[in-house]
PDB file of C-alpha atoms in Angstrom:
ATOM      1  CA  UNK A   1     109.560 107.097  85.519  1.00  0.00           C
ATOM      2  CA  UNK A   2     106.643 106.026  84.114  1.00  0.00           C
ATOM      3  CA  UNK A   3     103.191 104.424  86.239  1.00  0.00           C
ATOM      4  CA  UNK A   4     104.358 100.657  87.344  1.00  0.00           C
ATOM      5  CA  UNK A   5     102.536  98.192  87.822  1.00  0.00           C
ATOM      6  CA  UNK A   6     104.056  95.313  90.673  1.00  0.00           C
ATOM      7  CA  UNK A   7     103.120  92.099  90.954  1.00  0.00           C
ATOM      8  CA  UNK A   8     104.032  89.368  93.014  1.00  0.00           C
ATOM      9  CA  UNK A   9     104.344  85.757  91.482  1.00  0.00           C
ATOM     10  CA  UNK A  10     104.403  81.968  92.445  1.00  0.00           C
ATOM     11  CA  UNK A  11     107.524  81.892  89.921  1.00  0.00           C
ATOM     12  CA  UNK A  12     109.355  83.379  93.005  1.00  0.00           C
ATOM     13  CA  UNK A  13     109.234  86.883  92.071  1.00  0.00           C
ATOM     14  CA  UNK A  14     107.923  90.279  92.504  1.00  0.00           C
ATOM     15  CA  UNK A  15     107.541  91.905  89.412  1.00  0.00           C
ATOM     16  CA  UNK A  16     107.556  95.337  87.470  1.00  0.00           C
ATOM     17  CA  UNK A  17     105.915  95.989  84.710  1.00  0.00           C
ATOM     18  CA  UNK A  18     105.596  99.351  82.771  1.00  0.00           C
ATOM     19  CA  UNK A  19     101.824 100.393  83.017  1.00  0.00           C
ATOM     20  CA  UNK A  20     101.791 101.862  79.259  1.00  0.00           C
ATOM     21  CA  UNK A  21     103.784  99.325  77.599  1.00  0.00           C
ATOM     22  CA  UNK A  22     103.507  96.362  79.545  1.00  0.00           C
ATOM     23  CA  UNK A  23     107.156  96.020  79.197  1.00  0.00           C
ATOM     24  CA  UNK A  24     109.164  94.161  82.473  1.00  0.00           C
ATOM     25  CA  UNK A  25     111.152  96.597  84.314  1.00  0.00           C
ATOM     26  CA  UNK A  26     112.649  94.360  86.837  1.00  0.00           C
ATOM     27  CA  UNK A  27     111.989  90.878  89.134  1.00  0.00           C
ATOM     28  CA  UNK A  28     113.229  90.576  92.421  1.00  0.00           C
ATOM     29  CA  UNK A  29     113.714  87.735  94.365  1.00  0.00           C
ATOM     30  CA  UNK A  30     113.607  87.264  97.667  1.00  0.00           C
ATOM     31  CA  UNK A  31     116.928  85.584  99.407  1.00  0.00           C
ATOM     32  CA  UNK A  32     114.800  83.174 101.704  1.00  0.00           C
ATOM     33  CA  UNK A  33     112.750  81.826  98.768  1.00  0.00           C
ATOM     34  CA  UNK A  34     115.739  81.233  96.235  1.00  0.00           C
ATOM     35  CA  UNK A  35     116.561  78.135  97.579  1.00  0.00           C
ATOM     36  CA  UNK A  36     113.076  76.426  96.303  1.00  0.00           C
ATOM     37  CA  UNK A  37     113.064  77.817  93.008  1.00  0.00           C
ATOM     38  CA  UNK A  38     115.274  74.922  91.687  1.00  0.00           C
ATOM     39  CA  UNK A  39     111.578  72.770  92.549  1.00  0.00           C
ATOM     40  CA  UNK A  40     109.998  74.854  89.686  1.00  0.00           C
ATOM     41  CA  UNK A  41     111.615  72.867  87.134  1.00  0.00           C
ATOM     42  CA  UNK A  42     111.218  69.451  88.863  1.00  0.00           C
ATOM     43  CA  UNK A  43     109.101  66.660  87.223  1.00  0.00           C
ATOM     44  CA  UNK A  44     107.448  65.827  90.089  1.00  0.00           C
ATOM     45  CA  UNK A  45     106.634  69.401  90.865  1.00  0.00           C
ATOM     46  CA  UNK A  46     103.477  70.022  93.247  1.00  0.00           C
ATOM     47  CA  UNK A  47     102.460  73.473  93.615  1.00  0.00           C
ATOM     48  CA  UNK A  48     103.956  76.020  96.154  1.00  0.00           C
ATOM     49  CA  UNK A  49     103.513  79.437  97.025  1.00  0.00           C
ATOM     50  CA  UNK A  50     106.739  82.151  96.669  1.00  0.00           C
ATOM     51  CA  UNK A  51     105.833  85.896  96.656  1.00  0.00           C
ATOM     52  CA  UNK A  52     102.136  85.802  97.066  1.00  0.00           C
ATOM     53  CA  UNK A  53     101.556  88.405 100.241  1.00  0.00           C
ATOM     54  CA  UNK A  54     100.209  91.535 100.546  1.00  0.00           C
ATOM     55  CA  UNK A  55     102.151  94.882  98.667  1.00  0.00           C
ATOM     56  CA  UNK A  56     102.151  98.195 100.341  1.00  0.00           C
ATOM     57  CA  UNK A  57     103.518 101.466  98.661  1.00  0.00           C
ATOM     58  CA  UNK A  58     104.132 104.603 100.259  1.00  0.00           C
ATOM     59  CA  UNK A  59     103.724 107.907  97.940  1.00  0.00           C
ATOM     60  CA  UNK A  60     106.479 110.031  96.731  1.00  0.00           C
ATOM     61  CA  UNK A  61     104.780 113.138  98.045  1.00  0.00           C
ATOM     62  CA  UNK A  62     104.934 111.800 101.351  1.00  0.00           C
ATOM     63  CA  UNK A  63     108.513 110.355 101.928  1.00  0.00           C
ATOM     64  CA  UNK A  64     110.857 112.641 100.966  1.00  0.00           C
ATOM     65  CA  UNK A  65     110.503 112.023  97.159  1.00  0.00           C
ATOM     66  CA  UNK A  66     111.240 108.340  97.189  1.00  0.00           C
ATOM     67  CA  UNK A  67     108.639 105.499  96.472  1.00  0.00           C
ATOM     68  CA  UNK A  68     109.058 102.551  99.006  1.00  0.00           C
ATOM     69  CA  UNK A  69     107.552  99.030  98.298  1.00  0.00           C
ATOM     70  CA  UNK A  70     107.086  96.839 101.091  1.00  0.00           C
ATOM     71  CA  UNK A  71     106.357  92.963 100.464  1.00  0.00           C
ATOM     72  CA  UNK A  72     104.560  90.294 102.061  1.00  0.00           C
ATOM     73  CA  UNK A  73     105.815  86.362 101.338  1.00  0.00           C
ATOM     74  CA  UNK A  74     101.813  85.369 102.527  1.00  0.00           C
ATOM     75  CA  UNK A  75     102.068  81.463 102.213  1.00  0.00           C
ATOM     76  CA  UNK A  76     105.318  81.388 100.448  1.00  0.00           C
ATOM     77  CA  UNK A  77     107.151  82.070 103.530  1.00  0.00           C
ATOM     78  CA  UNK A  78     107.751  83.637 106.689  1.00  0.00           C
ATOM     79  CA  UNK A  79     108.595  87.463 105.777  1.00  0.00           C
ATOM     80  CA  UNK A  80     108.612  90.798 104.110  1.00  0.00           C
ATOM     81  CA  UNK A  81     111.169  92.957 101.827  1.00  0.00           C
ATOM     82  CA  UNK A  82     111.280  96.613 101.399  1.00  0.00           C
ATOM     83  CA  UNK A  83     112.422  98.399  98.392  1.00  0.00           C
ATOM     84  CA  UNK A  84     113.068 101.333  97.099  1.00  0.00           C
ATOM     85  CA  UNK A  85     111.045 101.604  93.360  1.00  0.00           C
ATOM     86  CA  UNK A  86     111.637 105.556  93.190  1.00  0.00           C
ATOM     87  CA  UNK A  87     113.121 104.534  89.360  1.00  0.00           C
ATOM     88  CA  UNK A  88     111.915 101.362  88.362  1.00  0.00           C
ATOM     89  CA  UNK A  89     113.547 101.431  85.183  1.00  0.00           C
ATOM     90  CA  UNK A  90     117.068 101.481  86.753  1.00  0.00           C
ATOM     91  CA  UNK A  91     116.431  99.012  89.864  1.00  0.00           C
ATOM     92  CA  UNK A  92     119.350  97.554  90.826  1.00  0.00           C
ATOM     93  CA  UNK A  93     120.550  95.950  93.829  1.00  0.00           C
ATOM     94  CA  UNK A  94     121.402  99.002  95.549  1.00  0.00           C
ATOM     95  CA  UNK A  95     117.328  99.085  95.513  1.00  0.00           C
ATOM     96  CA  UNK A  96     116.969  96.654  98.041  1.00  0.00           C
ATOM     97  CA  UNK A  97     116.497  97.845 101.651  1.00  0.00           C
ATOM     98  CA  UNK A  98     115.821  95.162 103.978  1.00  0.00           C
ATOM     99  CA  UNK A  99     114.730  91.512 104.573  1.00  0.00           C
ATOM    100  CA  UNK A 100     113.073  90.254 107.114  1.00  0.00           C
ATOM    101  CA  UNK A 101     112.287  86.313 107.702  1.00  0.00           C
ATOM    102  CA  UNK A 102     111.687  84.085 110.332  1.00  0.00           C
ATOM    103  CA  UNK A 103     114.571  82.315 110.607  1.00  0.00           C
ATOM    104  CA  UNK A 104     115.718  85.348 112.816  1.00  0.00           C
ATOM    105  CA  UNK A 105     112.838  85.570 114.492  1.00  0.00           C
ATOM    106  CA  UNK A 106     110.777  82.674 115.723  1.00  0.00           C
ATOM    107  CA  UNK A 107     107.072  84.758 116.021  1.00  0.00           C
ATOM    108  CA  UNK A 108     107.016  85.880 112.478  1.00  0.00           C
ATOM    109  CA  UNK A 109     104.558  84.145 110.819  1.00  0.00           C
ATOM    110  CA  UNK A 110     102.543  83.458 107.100  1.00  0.00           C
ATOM    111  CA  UNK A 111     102.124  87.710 106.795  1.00  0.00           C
ATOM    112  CA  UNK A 112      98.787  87.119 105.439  1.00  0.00           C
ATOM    113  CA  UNK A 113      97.784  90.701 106.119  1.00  0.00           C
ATOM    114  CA  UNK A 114      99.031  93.981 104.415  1.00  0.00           C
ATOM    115  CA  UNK A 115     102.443  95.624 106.151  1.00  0.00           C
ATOM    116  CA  UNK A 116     100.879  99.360 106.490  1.00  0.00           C
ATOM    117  CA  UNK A 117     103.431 102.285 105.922  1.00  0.00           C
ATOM    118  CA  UNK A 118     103.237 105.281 108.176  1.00  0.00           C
ATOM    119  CA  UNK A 119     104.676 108.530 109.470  1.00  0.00           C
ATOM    120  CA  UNK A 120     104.767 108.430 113.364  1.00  0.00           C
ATOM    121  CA  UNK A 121     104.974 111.527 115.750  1.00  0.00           C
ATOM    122  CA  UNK A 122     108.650 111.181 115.773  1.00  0.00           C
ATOM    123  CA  UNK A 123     108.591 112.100 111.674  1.00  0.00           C
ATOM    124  CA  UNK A 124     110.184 108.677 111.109  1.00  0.00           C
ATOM    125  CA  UNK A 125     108.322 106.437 108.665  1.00  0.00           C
ATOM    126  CA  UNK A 126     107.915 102.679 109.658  1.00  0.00           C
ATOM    127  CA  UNK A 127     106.292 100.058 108.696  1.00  0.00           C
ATOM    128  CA  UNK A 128     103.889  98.466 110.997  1.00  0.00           C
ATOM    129  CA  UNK A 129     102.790  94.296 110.422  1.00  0.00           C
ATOM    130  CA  UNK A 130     101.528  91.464 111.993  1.00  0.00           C
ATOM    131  CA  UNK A 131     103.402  88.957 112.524  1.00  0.00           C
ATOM    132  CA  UNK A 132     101.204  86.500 110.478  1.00  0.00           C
ATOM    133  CA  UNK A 133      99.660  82.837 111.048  1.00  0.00           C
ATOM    134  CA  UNK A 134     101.827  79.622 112.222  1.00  0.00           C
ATOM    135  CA  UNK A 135     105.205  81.100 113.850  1.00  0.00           C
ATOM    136  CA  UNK A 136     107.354  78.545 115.558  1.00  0.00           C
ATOM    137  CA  UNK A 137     106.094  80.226 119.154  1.00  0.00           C
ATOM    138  CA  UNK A 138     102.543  80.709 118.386  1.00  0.00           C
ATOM    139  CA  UNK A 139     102.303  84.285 119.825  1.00  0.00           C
ATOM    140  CA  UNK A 140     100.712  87.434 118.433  1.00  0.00           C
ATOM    141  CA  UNK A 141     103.090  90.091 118.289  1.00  0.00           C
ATOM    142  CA  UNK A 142     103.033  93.441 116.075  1.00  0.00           C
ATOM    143  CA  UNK A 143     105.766  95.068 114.482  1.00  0.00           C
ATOM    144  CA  UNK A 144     107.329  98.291 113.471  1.00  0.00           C
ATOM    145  CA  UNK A 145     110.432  98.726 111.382  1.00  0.00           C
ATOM    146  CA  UNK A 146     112.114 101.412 110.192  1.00  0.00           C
ATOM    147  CA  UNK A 147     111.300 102.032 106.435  1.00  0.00           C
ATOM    148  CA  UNK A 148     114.092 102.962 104.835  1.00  0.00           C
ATOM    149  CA  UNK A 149     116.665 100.496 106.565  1.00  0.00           C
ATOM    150  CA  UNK A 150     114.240  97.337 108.103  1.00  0.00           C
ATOM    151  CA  UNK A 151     115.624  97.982 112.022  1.00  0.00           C
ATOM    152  CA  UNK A 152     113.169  96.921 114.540  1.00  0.00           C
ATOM    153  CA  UNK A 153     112.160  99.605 116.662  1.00  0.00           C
ATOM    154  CA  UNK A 154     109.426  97.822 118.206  1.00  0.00           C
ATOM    155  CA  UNK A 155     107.733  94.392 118.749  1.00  0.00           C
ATOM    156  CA  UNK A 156     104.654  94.114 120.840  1.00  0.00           C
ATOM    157  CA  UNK A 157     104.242  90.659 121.647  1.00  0.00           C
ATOM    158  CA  UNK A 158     100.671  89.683 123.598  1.00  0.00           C
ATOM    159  CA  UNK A 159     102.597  86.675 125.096  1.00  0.00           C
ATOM    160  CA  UNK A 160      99.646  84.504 124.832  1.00  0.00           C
ATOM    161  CA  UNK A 161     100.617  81.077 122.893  1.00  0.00           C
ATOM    162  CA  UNK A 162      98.547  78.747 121.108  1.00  0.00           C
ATOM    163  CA  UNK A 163      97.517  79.234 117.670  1.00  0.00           C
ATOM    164  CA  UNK A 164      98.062  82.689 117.475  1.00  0.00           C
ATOM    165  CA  UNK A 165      98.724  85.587 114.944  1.00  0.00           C
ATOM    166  CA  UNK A 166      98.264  89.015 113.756  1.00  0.00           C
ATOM    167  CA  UNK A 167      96.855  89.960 110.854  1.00  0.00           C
ATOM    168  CA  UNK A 168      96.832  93.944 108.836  1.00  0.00           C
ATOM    169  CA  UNK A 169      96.759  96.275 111.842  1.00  0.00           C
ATOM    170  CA  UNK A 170      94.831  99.625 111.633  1.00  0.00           C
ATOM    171  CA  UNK A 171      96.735 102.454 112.909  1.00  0.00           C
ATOM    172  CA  UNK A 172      95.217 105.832 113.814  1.00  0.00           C
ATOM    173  CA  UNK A 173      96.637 109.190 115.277  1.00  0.00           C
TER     174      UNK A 173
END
C-alpha cells in the first residue's frame, strides 16, 4: 500500500488518508465513543473531544511485516485501540485488535501521553502506557499489553492516591 497518513478527529474518528492522493482509506470508530456521536448533530451542541490522543506506529521491518497502530482517546475518553493498518486500503473489521477503556478498569485515565510500542527481552512486542489523568481511583499505574491481541501482561500500580497519573513512559534496555 501506499504512505498513509492517520489522523484522529473530534468527529469521533481516526482516520486514513492516502498520502499521494489525499483520498480516505478508512475511519474507525471507537466502541466506547459511539454512543456520543448522536450529540454531533444536536442543536444545542457544545464541543467535546472523541479521538484526540496520542498515535503510535510500529514499523513493518520490525514486527514481523505487519504495521500496528495504537490509539490514544486523550480527553475524549478513557482508552486506547490497536490496529492492524498493514493494508490500509482493505481495512476491515478483521483489522481491529483490541480495546481498552476504563469502564473495565477503574485506574485508566485521560491517556494524554503517547502509548510507546516495543520489543521486550522475551521477543514479544507490547505496548507500554500510562494510565493517564483523572481515573476513578486516582493512582498512577503503568501498563503493558500485548500488541497484537491487547492482553494485559502487566500493570504497575504506585498505589499512591490522590490526583494521580502517568503520562508517555520512556523505556530503555
Amino acid at each position: 500500500d501506499n504512505d498513509t497518513i492517520f489522523v484522529g478527529a473530534n468527529d469521533g474518528m481516526l482516520h486514513a488518508y492516502d498520502a499521494s492522493t489525499g483520498r480516505e482509506l478508512f475511519a474507525y470508530i471507537p466502541s466506547s465513543v459511539l454512543p456520543r456521536l448522536k450529540t454531533l448533530s444536536e442543536l444545542s451542541y457544545q464541543h467535546q473531544y472523541f479521538v484526540d490522543g496520542e498515535i503510535a506506529a510500529s514499523s513493518r521491518l520490525d514486527t514481523g511485516g505487519k504495521n500496528y497502530l495504537v490509539v490514544a482517546l486523550g480527553r475524549g475518553g478513557k482508552g486506547l485501540f490497536a490496529l492492524d493498518v498493514t493494508n490500509p486500503s482493505t481495512f476491515s473489521a478483521s483489522n481491529v485488535l483490541w480495546e481498552q477503556f476504563g469502564t473495565t478498569d477503574n485506574s485508566m485515565g485521560y491517556i494524554l501521553g503517547q502509548p510507546v510500542i516495543a520489543q521486550m527481552n522475551s521477543g514479544d512486542w507490547v505496548v507500554i502506557v500510562g494510565n493517564g489523568y483523572a481515573s476513578s481511583t486516582g493512582t498512577a499505574a503503568l501498563y503493558i499489553y500485548r500488541l497484537s491481541d491487547g492482553t494485559l501482561l502487566k500493570k504497575l500500580d504506585t498505589g499512591v492516591t490522590g490526583d494521580n497519573g502517568v503520562a508517555t513512559p520512556s523505556v530503555w534496555d
